Coordinates of C-alpha atoms in Angstrom, one line a residue:
M1 CA 49.6 83.8 145.9
E2 CA 50.1 81.0 148.4
F3 CA 48.4 78.7 145.9
L4 CA 51.0 79.6 143.3
A5 CA 53.9 78.9 145.8
M6 CA 52.9 75.3 145.8
F7 CA 54.4 74.8 142.3
S8 CA 58.0 74.5 141.2
P9 CA 59.1 75.8 137.8
F10 CA 57.9 74.0 134.8
I11 CA 60.1 73.4 131.8
R12 CA 58.8 73.0 128.4
V13 CA 60.7 72.9 125.1
R14 CA 59.3 71.9 121.8
Y15 CA 61.6 71.7 118.9
S16 CA 61.3 69.5 116.0
L17 CA 62.3 69.3 112.4
R18 CA 61.8 67.1 109.5
V19 CA 64.9 65.0 109.0
T20 CA 64.9 62.1 106.7
P21 CA 61.6 60.3 106.2
F22 CA 59.9 59.7 109.4
F23 CA 62.5 61.4 111.5
C24 CA 60.4 64.5 112.2
W25 CA 58.1 62.3 114.2
F26 CA 61.0 61.2 116.4
L27 CA 62.1 64.8 116.8
L28 CA 58.6 65.9 117.8
G29 CA 58.8 63.3 120.5
F30 CA 62.4 64.3 121.2
S31 CA 61.5 67.9 121.3
L32 CA 58.8 67.6 123.9
L33 CA 60.8 68.5 127.0
S34 CA 58.2 69.9 129.4
G35 CA 57.4 69.9 133.1
G36 CA 54.5 69.0 135.3
V37 CA 54.0 68.5 139.0
H38 CA 53.7 65.5 141.1
A39 CA 50.2 64.7 142.4
T40 CA 51.5 64.5 146.0
A41 CA 54.3 65.9 148.2
Q42 CA 54.1 69.4 146.8
P43 CA 56.7 71.6 148.6
H44 CA 56.1 75.3 149.2
I45 CA 58.6 77.1 147.0
D46 CA 59.5 80.7 146.9
L47 CA 57.5 82.7 144.4
T48 CA 60.7 83.9 142.7
A49 CA 61.1 80.4 141.4
L50 CA 58.0 81.0 139.3
R51 CA 59.3 84.0 137.5
P52 CA 59.4 83.9 133.7
V53 CA 62.4 81.8 132.6
W54 CA 64.3 81.6 129.3
Y55 CA 66.4 78.8 127.9
G56 CA 68.8 78.7 125.0
M57 CA 68.9 75.5 122.9
Y58 CA 72.3 74.1 121.7
F59 CA 73.2 71.4 119.2
G60 CA 76.9 70.8 120.0
K61 CA 78.4 74.2 120.3
D62 CA 75.9 75.9 118.0
K63 CA 72.9 77.7 119.3
V64 CA 69.8 76.6 117.5
G65 CA 66.9 78.1 119.4
Y66 CA 65.2 79.2 122.6
T67 CA 62.2 78.6 124.8
S68 CA 60.4 80.8 127.3
I69 CA 58.0 79.8 130.1
N70 CA 55.6 82.0 132.0
F71 CA 53.2 81.3 134.9
K72 CA 50.2 83.0 136.4
T73 CA 47.4 82.2 138.8
T74 CA 43.9 82.0 137.3
R75 CA 40.6 80.4 137.6
Y76 CA 39.6 77.4 135.6
Q77 CA 36.3 75.4 135.9
N78 CA 35.4 77.5 138.9
Q79 CA 38.5 76.7 140.9
H80 CA 41.9 78.1 141.6
A81 CA 44.4 77.1 139.0
I82 CA 47.9 77.8 137.7
E83 CA 48.4 78.5 134.0
M84 CA 51.6 77.8 132.3
N85 CA 52.4 79.3 128.8
S86 CA 55.5 78.4 126.8
D87 CA 56.8 79.5 123.5
A88 CA 59.7 77.9 121.6
R89 CA 61.5 78.3 118.3
M90 CA 64.2 76.1 116.9
K91 CA 66.0 75.9 113.6
L92 CA 68.4 73.3 112.2
R93 CA 69.8 72.2 108.9
V94 CA 68.3 69.0 107.6
L95 CA 69.4 67.4 104.3
G96 CA 70.9 70.7 103.3
S97 CA 67.8 72.8 104.0
E98 CA 66.9 75.0 106.9
V99 CA 64.0 73.7 109.1
E100 CA 62.3 76.1 111.5
Q101 CA 59.6 75.1 114.0
I102 CA 57.6 77.4 116.3
S103 CA 55.5 75.8 119.1
T104 CA 53.3 76.9 121.9
Q105 CA 51.7 75.2 124.9
Q106 CA 49.1 76.3 127.4
T107 CA 48.5 74.1 130.5
F108 CA 46.1 74.5 133.4
M109 CA 46.6 72.6 136.7
D110 CA 44.5 72.4 139.8
G111 CA 45.5 72.7 143.5
K112 CA 46.6 69.0 143.6
G113 CA 49.0 69.6 140.7
R114 CA 46.8 67.6 138.3
I115 CA 46.6 68.7 134.7
L116 CA 43.1 70.0 133.8
R117 CA 43.7 71.1 130.2
E118 CA 46.5 71.1 127.7
V119 CA 46.6 73.0 124.4
M120 CA 49.6 72.4 122.1
D121 CA 50.4 73.9 118.7
I122 CA 53.4 73.2 116.5
R123 CA 53.9 75.1 113.3
S124 CA 56.4 75.0 110.5
Q125 CA 55.9 77.1 107.4
A126 CA 52.2 77.0 106.6
S127 CA 51.7 73.6 108.2
R128 CA 50.7 72.8 111.8
I129 CA 49.6 70.2 114.2
H130 CA 47.2 71.0 117.1
L131 CA 46.1 69.2 120.2
E132 CA 43.5 70.1 122.9
A133 CA 43.0 67.7 125.8
D134 CA 40.6 68.0 128.7
F135 CA 41.1 65.8 131.8
N136 CA 38.3 64.5 133.9
Y137 CA 39.3 63.0 137.2
K138 CA 35.8 61.7 138.1
S139 CA 35.7 59.4 135.1
Y140 CA 39.5 59.3 134.7
K141 CA 39.1 60.1 131.0
A142 CA 41.0 62.6 128.8
E143 CA 39.0 63.9 125.8
C144 CA 41.4 64.8 123.0
R145 CA 40.8 66.8 119.8
F146 CA 43.7 66.8 117.5
G147 CA 44.7 67.2 113.9
T148 CA 46.7 69.1 111.3
S149 CA 46.0 72.2 109.3
D150 CA 43.2 70.5 107.4
E151 CA 42.2 67.6 109.6
K152 CA 40.3 67.2 112.9
N153 CA 40.1 64.0 115.0
K154 CA 38.7 63.0 118.4
K155 CA 40.0 60.3 120.8
T156 CA 39.2 59.4 124.4
L157 CA 42.0 58.1 126.6
D158 CA 42.0 56.4 130.0
I159 CA 44.0 58.4 132.4
P160 CA 46.6 56.2 134.1
R161 CA 46.0 55.9 137.9
D162 CA 49.3 54.5 139.0
A163 CA 51.5 57.6 138.6
A164 CA 51.4 61.3 138.1
I165 CA 50.2 62.9 134.8
I166 CA 52.5 65.7 133.8
G167 CA 53.2 67.8 130.8
D168 CA 53.7 65.9 127.6
T169 CA 57.3 65.1 128.5
N170 CA 58.9 65.6 131.8
L171 CA 60.6 67.9 134.3
P172 CA 62.4 65.3 136.4
T173 CA 61.6 66.7 139.9
L174 CA 57.9 67.2 139.2
G175 CA 57.8 69.5 142.2
A176 CA 58.4 66.6 144.6
K177 CA 60.9 66.7 147.4
M178 CA 64.0 65.1 146.0
K179 CA 66.7 62.9 147.5
V180 CA 69.5 60.9 145.9
G181 CA 68.4 57.4 145.1
Q182 CA 64.8 58.4 144.5
R183 CA 62.8 57.0 141.5
L184 CA 59.8 58.8 140.1
T185 CA 57.3 57.3 137.6
Q186 CA 55.4 59.7 135.4
Y187 CA 53.1 59.7 132.4
Y188 CA 52.9 62.4 129.7
L189 CA 50.6 62.9 126.8
D190 CA 52.3 62.5 123.4
P191 CA 50.7 64.9 120.9
I192 CA 51.6 62.8 117.9
S193 CA 50.5 59.3 118.8
I194 CA 47.8 60.7 121.2
T195 CA 48.7 58.2 123.9
F196 CA 50.0 58.4 127.5
Q197 CA 53.7 57.5 127.6
K198 CA 55.6 56.4 130.7
A199 CA 58.8 58.1 131.8
I200 CA 61.1 56.8 134.6
V201 CA 63.2 59.4 136.5
D202 CA 66.0 58.6 138.8
V203 CA 67.7 61.1 141.2
T204 CA 71.3 60.0 140.8
G205 CA 73.4 62.6 142.6
R206 CA 74.3 66.2 143.5
A207 CA 76.4 68.7 141.6
K208 CA 77.2 72.4 141.4
V209 CA 76.1 74.4 138.4
R210 CA 76.4 78.1 137.7
D211 CA 73.1 79.9 137.2
L212 CA 73.8 82.1 134.2
V213 CA 70.9 84.4 135.2
T214 CA 72.1 85.3 138.7
G215 CA 75.8 84.4 138.3
R216 CA 75.6 82.2 141.5
V217 CA 76.9 78.7 141.8
V218 CA 74.0 76.5 142.8
E219 CA 73.9 73.1 144.3
V220 CA 71.5 71.0 142.3
F221 CA 70.2 67.5 142.0
V222 CA 71.2 65.4 139.0
T223 CA 68.4 63.3 137.5
T224 CA 68.3 61.0 134.6
S225 CA 65.1 60.4 132.6
N226 CA 64.4 57.4 130.4
L227 CA 61.9 58.2 127.7
S228 CA 60.8 56.1 124.8
Q229 CA 62.8 58.2 122.3
M230 CA 65.7 59.4 124.3
K231 CA 67.6 59.8 127.6
M232 CA 67.8 63.1 129.4
T233 CA 70.1 64.3 132.2
S234 CA 69.0 67.5 134.0
Y235 CA 70.3 69.7 136.8
E236 CA 67.8 71.2 139.1
G237 CA 67.9 73.2 142.3
E238 CA 65.1 72.8 144.9
K239 CA 64.4 76.6 144.8
D240 CA 66.0 77.5 141.5
G241 CA 64.3 75.2 139.1
M242 CA 66.0 73.5 136.2
L243 CA 69.2 75.2 135.1
R244 CA 70.4 72.8 132.4
A245 CA 69.2 69.7 130.6
E246 CA 71.1 67.4 128.2
M247 CA 69.1 65.3 125.8
G248 CA 70.8 62.5 123.9
I249 CA 70.1 60.4 120.9
G250 CA 73.0 58.1 120.5
P251 CA 76.0 60.3 119.8
I252 CA 73.9 63.4 119.3
Q253 CA 73.2 65.8 122.2
I254 CA 71.0 68.8 122.5
V255 CA 71.4 71.0 125.5
M256 CA 68.9 73.4 127.1
Q257 CA 70.6 76.0 129.2
R258 CA 68.8 78.6 131.4
E259 CA 70.0 82.1 130.3
P260 CA 69.1 85.8 130.7
K261 CA 66.3 86.8 128.3
E262 CA 68.7 89.1 126.4
R263 CA 71.1 86.2 125.8
A264 CA 68.4 83.8 124.8
L265 CA 67.2 86.4 122.3
N266 CA 70.7 87.4 121.1
T267 CA 70.7 88.9 117.6
K268 CA 72.8 86.0 116.3
D269 CA 70.3 83.5 117.6
F270 CA 66.8 82.4 117.0
A271 CA 64.6 85.4 117.8
L272 CA 65.7 87.3 114.7
L273 CA 65.9 84.4 112.2
S274 CA 62.7 85.4 110.4
L275 CA 63.7 89.1 110.0
P276 CA 65.0 89.8 106.6
N277 CA 67.9 92.2 105.6
R278 CA 69.4 92.5 109.1
E279 CA 73.2 92.8 108.7
G280 CA 75.0 90.8 111.4
N281 CA 71.9 88.8 112.2
V282 CA 72.3 86.1 109.7
Y283 CA 71.8 82.7 111.3
I284 CA 73.9 79.8 110.0
P285 CA 72.4 76.5 111.1
P286 CA 74.9 73.9 112.5
K287 CA 75.9 70.7 110.8
D288 CA 73.3 68.7 109.1
F289 CA 71.2 66.9 111.7
A290 CA 70.2 64.1 109.3
V291 CA 73.7 63.2 108.6
A292 CA 74.7 63.5 112.2
T293 CA 72.0 61.0 113.3
A294 CA 72.5 58.5 110.4
I295 CA 74.0 55.1 111.1
V296 CA 77.5 54.7 109.6
A297 CA 77.8 51.3 107.9
D298 CA 80.9 49.2 108.4
K299 CA 81.1 48.4 104.7
T300 CA 80.4 50.4 101.6
I301 CA 77.4 49.1 99.6
Q302 CA 78.0 49.7 95.9
D303 CA 75.0 50.8 93.7
P304 CA 72.5 50.5 96.6
R305 CA 69.4 51.2 94.5
K306 CA 70.3 48.0 92.5
V307 CA 70.9 45.7 95.6
R308 CA 68.6 42.7 95.4
S309 CA 69.9 40.8 98.4
L310 CA 71.2 42.1 101.8
D311 CA 72.2 40.3 105.0
V312 CA 73.0 42.5 108.0
T313 CA 73.2 42.2 111.8
I314 CA 71.5 45.0 113.7
S315 CA 72.2 45.6 117.3
G316 CA 70.5 47.8 119.9
I317 CA 66.9 47.4 118.7
P318 CA 64.9 48.7 121.7
S319 CA 61.9 46.4 121.5
K320 CA 60.9 43.0 120.0
D321 CA 57.8 44.8 118.6
L322 CA 60.1 46.5 116.1
V323 CA 61.4 43.2 114.8
L324 CA 59.2 42.5 111.7
S325 CA 59.4 39.5 109.4
D326 CA 57.5 39.1 106.1
D327 CA 57.9 37.7 102.6
S328 CA 60.8 40.1 101.8
Q329 CA 62.4 40.6 105.2
Q330 CA 63.3 37.5 107.3
V331 CA 64.6 38.3 110.8
E332 CA 66.1 36.0 113.4
I333 CA 66.7 37.4 116.9
T334 CA 70.2 36.4 118.0
K335 CA 70.4 38.1 121.4
E336 CA 68.0 39.6 123.9
A337 CA 68.9 41.8 126.8
K338 CA 67.0 44.3 128.9
G339 CA 66.1 47.2 126.6
A340 CA 67.9 45.9 123.5
V341 CA 67.6 43.2 120.9
D342 CA 70.1 42.0 118.3
A343 CA 68.9 40.4 115.2
E344 CA 70.1 39.1 111.8
Y345 CA 68.2 40.4 108.8
R346 CA 67.9 38.8 105.4
I347 CA 66.2 41.1 102.9
R348 CA 65.4 39.9 99.4
S349 CA 64.1 42.2 96.7
T350 CA 61.9 40.5 94.1
E351 CA 59.7 41.6 91.2
F352 CA 56.0 41.1 91.3
D353 CA 54.4 39.3 88.4
A354 CA 51.7 41.7 87.3
S355 CA 49.7 38.9 85.8
Q356 CA 49.2 37.5 89.3
S357 CA 47.6 40.6 90.7
L358 CA 44.2 40.5 92.3
S359 CA 41.5 42.6 90.7
L360 CA 39.5 45.6 91.9
P361 CA 37.2 45.8 93.8
L362 CA 38.7 43.7 96.5
N363 CA 36.2 42.0 98.9
D364 CA 38.4 40.8 101.8
T365 CA 37.3 42.1 105.2
S366 CA 40.7 41.3 106.8
L367 CA 42.2 44.1 104.6
Q368 CA 39.7 46.7 105.6
P369 CA 42.1 48.5 108.0
Y370 CA 44.3 49.2 105.1
L371 CA 41.5 50.8 103.1
S372 CA 40.2 53.0 105.9
K373 CA 40.5 56.6 106.9
A374 CA 42.9 57.2 109.8
P375 CA 44.7 60.2 111.4
Y376 CA 46.7 62.1 108.8
L377 CA 45.0 59.9 106.1
D378 CA 41.9 61.9 105.1
I379 CA 41.0 59.7 102.1
E380 CA 37.6 61.3 101.7
N381 CA 39.1 64.7 100.7
P382 CA 37.4 65.6 97.3
G383 CA 40.7 66.3 95.6
I384 CA 42.3 63.1 96.7
V385 CA 39.2 61.1 95.7
A386 CA 39.2 62.8 92.3
V387 CA 42.8 62.0 91.6
A388 CA 42.3 58.4 92.8
R389 CA 39.4 57.9 90.4
K390 CA 41.4 59.5 87.5
I391 CA 44.5 57.4 88.1
R392 CA 42.4 54.2 88.5
G393 CA 40.2 54.8 85.5
D394 CA 38.9 51.5 84.2
E395 CA 41.9 49.6 85.5
K396 CA 41.1 46.4 87.4
S397 CA 44.5 45.3 88.4
L398 CA 45.5 46.2 91.9
Y399 CA 49.2 46.1 91.0
K400 CA 48.9 48.3 87.9
T401 CA 46.7 50.8 89.9
A402 CA 49.3 50.9 92.7
T403 CA 52.2 51.5 90.3
A404 CA 50.3 54.2 88.5
I405 CA 49.7 56.0 91.8
R406 CA 53.5 55.7 92.6
D407 CA 54.2 57.3 89.2
W408 CA 51.8 60.1 89.9
V409 CA 53.2 60.9 93.4
S410 CA 56.8 60.7 92.2
N411 CA 56.1 63.2 89.4
S412 CA 53.8 65.5 91.4
M413 CA 55.9 65.9 94.5
T414 CA 59.0 68.1 94.9
P415 CA 61.7 67.2 97.5
D416 CA 61.7 69.8 100.4
P417 CA 62.8 68.9 103.9
S418 CA 62.1 72.3 105.3
I419 CA 58.6 71.7 106.7
G420 CA 59.1 70.5 110.3
V421 CA 55.7 69.0 111.4
P422 CA 53.8 65.9 110.4
R423 CA 51.2 66.7 107.7
S424 CA 47.9 65.3 106.7
A425 CA 47.4 63.9 103.2
T426 CA 45.2 67.0 102.4
D427 CA 48.0 69.4 103.4
I428 CA 50.5 67.5 101.3
F429 CA 48.0 67.3 98.3
N430 CA 47.5 71.0 98.5
Y431 CA 51.2 71.8 98.9
R432 CA 53.0 69.1 97.0
R433 CA 56.4 69.4 98.6
G434 CA 58.1 67.4 101.3
V435 CA 60.3 64.4 102.2
C436 CA 59.6 60.6 102.0
R437 CA 57.1 60.7 104.9
D438 CA 55.0 63.1 102.9
Y439 CA 55.4 61.1 99.7
A440 CA 54.3 57.9 101.6
T441 CA 51.4 59.6 103.4
L442 CA 50.0 61.1 100.1
F443 CA 50.5 57.8 98.3
T444 CA 48.6 55.9 101.0
A445 CA 45.7 58.2 101.0
I446 CA 45.3 58.1 97.2
A447 CA 45.8 54.4 97.1
R448 CA 43.2 53.7 99.8
A449 CA 40.8 56.0 98.1
A450 CA 41.3 54.0 94.9
G451 CA 40.6 50.7 96.7
V452 CA 44.2 49.5 97.0
P453 CA 45.0 48.1 100.5
T454 CA 48.1 50.1 101.6
R455 CA 50.2 50.5 104.7
L456 CA 53.0 52.9 105.5
C457 CA 56.4 51.5 106.5
A458 CA 59.2 53.2 108.4
G459 CA 62.8 52.1 108.8
I460 CA 66.2 52.8 107.4
V461 CA 67.7 52.8 103.9
Y462 CA 71.3 52.9 102.7
A463 CA 72.8 55.9 100.8
E464 CA 76.4 57.2 100.6
G465 CA 77.9 55.2 103.4
R466 CA 75.2 55.5 105.9
F467 CA 71.7 54.1 106.7
Y468 CA 69.3 57.0 106.9
Y469 CA 65.8 57.0 108.4
H470 CA 63.2 56.6 105.7
A471 CA 59.5 55.9 104.9
W472 CA 57.9 54.0 102.1
V473 CA 54.7 52.0 101.4
E474 CA 53.5 48.4 100.8
C475 CA 50.4 47.6 98.8
Y476 CA 48.5 44.3 98.9
T477 CA 48.0 43.0 95.3
G478 CA 47.9 39.3 96.1
K479 CA 50.8 39.7 98.5
W480 CA 52.4 42.7 100.1
V481 CA 54.5 44.5 97.4
V482 CA 57.0 47.2 98.4
L483 CA 56.9 50.5 96.6
D484 CA 58.9 53.7 97.2
P485 CA 57.5 56.8 95.6
T486 CA 60.3 58.9 97.0
L487 CA 63.3 57.1 95.4
Y488 CA 61.4 56.0 92.3
S489 CA 62.0 57.9 89.1
T490 CA 59.8 57.6 86.0
K491 CA 62.9 58.7 84.0
S492 CA 64.8 55.5 85.1
P493 CA 62.1 53.1 86.2
T494 CA 62.7 49.9 88.1
S495 CA 60.3 47.1 88.7
Y496 CA 61.5 46.5 92.3
V497 CA 62.6 48.3 95.4
D498 CA 66.2 47.7 96.6
A499 CA 67.0 45.4 99.5
T500 CA 68.6 48.1 101.6
H501 CA 65.1 49.1 102.9
I502 CA 65.0 47.7 106.4
K503 CA 61.6 48.0 108.1
F504 CA 60.8 48.5 111.8
A505 CA 57.2 49.7 111.7
Q506 CA 54.2 49.4 109.5
G507 CA 50.5 50.5 109.4
D508 CA 49.0 53.9 109.7
V509 CA 50.9 57.1 110.3
I510 CA 50.5 56.7 114.1
E511 CA 51.9 53.2 114.0
M512 CA 55.0 54.5 112.3
L513 CA 55.8 56.4 115.4
K514 CA 57.0 53.2 117.0
S515 CA 60.1 53.4 114.7
T516 CA 61.3 56.6 116.3
A517 CA 62.5 54.5 119.2
V518 CA 65.4 53.2 117.2
V519 CA 67.0 56.6 116.4
G520 CA 70.5 56.8 117.9
K521 CA 70.4 53.3 119.2
L522 CA 71.3 51.0 116.3
G523 CA 74.4 49.5 115.0
V524 CA 74.5 47.9 111.6
K525 CA 77.0 45.3 110.4
V526 CA 76.8 44.4 106.7
L527 CA 77.4 40.7 106.2
H528 CA 76.6 40.3 102.5
F529 CA 75.0 42.1 99.6
S530 CA 74.5 41.4 95.9
N531 CA 72.8 43.0 92.9

């Protein structure tokens, strides 16, 4: 029992949803609010601090879910260990549809507070992503096994040595003795990109917060955490654990509030959402999350799908790595400051001359990365291979093959934003519903299987007064050609993709995660557009 007393409470919340295009990836990152312990300076904390805890999740004034965390002592790898288990459920309205996500995490830690093993599982409808990671502090390697419902991958990571490894996001105090002015550096394992991400936590002050479980007013430390996708403010007592956390993406804020179990599982809230025919227990999701996080344009763009030229100034880009220039998108950085870049974008939409297309097969080793299997892109799936061969047939033109794949994906898929986890191409192929991320993922897998070099793209696109987060593809047919299987319609075909597509990331599915860093941070000023 004394071993258990060395650990402060751990907080973990996973909530995610599929908003526009790639936005579910951001929300997976956003949703990973969990705790770990610092590798040193472990205080002895009263065992009552390690009782099971419950938190309600709020989007504005609306309750959208809950999480529970439980602890116990155990043995792992022939040593004393502490085991943390957490369960979370969240539901929001996205693009008019209800998105529900259920997630679990199991974490084992040794007597030094070091993570020995993590198992994470995130489910939405019949789809899921799963990660198992085993940490070896002799070799300082983490062996990761990860994938979706139909896909398994392996990856070995170097464990950072310069700071604590914690749960996949962060509990600001980390079990360390706090004082105002203190700064903590941490790493957490991101289950989507399968990389260690750094978090900086500052202890900024003291405050008094009411503990809704005991009714007491508790003096707490106020901490701010800067993560790659968001900022978080939390309120935590030395003996009481975290009472409240506020997570912000631009103007959007989600709050995690510690509550009695009965309140967290109130019949109007998340625990009964999946139970049918319960009068008085109907859950009404809050305002549409996709709309709330979209970027309001300063000017109305008429007929956006017909725009061939667009000039905009974008402010607040969090990294120069997200500033991409190519044949269709020319970018000039106009201002650089710590943590933000402003740039002027000139996007031009042009038609590709099919007669200039290169022919299949393509023998260019520099393009091999865009023809290869990758996480979420299982191009060797028999069904995907068969469709690729059927669509390609005897066609030799790379461009005509790519557009035929676009037509097939557009006709075969049904819009459905209710599946709140990233999915493999196999999962999408077997259940042909989803949003643009799914359209783009399936397109890329089929195109690569057909021999067409293809990369996914993530960014924003204009619709109805706002720029929404979106995903599309580019195929190399002699040059990189933009295709959008989500917005394309075979009933009203166009030979170009409109110029309101603004790109921040490109490559494989994992590469697209970089674009999540822009959510809630951008401002867009429309300078000029024309059809």
